[in-house]
Protein backbone atom coordinates (compact mmCIF):
# COMPACT_ATOMS: atom_id res chain seq x y z
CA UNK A 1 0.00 0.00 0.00
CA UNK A 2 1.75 2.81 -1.44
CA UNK A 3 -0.45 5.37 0.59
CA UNK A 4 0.96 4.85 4.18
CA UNK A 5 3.82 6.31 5.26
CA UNK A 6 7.18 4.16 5.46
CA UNK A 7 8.87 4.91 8.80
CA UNK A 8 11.68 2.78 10.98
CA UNK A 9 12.67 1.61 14.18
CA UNK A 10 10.84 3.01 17.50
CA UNK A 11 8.64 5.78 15.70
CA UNK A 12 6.49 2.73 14.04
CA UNK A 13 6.11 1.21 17.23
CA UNK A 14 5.12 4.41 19.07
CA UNK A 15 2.50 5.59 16.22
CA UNK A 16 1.05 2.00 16.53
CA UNK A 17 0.37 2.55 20.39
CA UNK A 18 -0.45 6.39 19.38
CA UNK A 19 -3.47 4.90 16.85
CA UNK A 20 -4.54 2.52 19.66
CA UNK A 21 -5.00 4.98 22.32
CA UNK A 22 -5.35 8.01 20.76
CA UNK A 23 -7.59 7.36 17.05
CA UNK A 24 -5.88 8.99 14.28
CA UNK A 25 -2.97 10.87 15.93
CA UNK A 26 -0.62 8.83 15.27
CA UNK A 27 -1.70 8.72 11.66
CA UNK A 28 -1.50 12.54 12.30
CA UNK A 29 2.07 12.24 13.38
CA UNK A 30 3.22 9.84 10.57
CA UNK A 31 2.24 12.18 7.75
CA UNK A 32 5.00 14.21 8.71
CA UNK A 33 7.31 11.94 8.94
CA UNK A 34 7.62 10.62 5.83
CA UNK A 35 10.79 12.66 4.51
CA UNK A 36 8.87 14.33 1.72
CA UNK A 37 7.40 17.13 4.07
CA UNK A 38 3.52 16.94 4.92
CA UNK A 39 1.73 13.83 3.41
CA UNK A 40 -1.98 15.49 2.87
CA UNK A 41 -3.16 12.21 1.86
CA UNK A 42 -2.27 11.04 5.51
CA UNK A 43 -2.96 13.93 7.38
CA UNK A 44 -6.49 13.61 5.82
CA UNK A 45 -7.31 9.98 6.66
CA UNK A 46 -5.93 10.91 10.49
CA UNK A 47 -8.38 13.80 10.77
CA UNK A 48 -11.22 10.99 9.26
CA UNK A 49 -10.08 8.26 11.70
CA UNK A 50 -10.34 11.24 14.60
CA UNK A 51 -13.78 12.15 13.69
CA UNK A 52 -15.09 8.98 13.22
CA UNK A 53 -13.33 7.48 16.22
CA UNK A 54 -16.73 8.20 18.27
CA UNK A 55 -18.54 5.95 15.84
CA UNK A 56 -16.30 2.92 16.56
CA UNK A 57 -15.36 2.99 12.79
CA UNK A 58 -12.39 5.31 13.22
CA UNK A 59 -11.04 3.45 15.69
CA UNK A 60 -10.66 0.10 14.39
CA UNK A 61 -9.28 1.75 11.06
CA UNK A 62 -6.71 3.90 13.66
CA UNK A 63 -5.77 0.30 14.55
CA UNK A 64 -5.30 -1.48 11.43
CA UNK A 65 -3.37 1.83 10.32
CA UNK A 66 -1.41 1.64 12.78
CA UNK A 67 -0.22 -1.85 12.13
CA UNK A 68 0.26 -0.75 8.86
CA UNK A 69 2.50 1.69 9.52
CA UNK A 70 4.26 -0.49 11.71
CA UNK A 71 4.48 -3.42 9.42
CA UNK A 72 6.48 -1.23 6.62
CA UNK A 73 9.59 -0.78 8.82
CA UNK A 74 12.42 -3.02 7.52
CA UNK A 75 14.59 -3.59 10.71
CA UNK A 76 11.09 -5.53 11.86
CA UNK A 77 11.57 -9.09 11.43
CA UNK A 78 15.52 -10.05 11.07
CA UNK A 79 17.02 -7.03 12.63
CA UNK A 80 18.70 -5.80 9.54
CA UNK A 81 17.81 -3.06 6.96
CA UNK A 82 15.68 -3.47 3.60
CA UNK A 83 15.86 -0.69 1.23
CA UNK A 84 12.16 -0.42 0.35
């Protein structure tokens, strides 16, 4: 999924626990982290996941975006770095 935001180490971790407690911040957080500046495209779907958190909806989407963020970082797994 080319849309979420490829980040390493700790900060995938942290924006994982971020989206868990906190719906859509740490989407929020990840679309600046990105390297390319301000990902709109992410800050958008973290202001959707925040308003829709109260429905349940955004929440469980917070959640599996936050695992997706996390799943993209390459020292996961094997300890060593994949260029993307």
């Amino acid at each position: 999924m080319d849309t979420v935001v490829h980040v390493e180490g700790c900060p995938g971790f942290c924006l994982l626990l971020l989206n868990i407690f906190f719906p859509g911040v740490g989407t929020l957080f990840s679309s600046c982290m990105g390297g390319d500046g301000i990902r709109c495209d992410q800050f958008c779907i973290g202001i959707l996941q925040i308003l829709l958190a109260g429905f349940l909806i955004g929440w469980i989407w917070s959640i599996y975006w936050g695992c997706l963020i996390y799943s993209k970082d390459p020292r996961k797994g094997d300890g060593y770095y994949h260029k993307p």
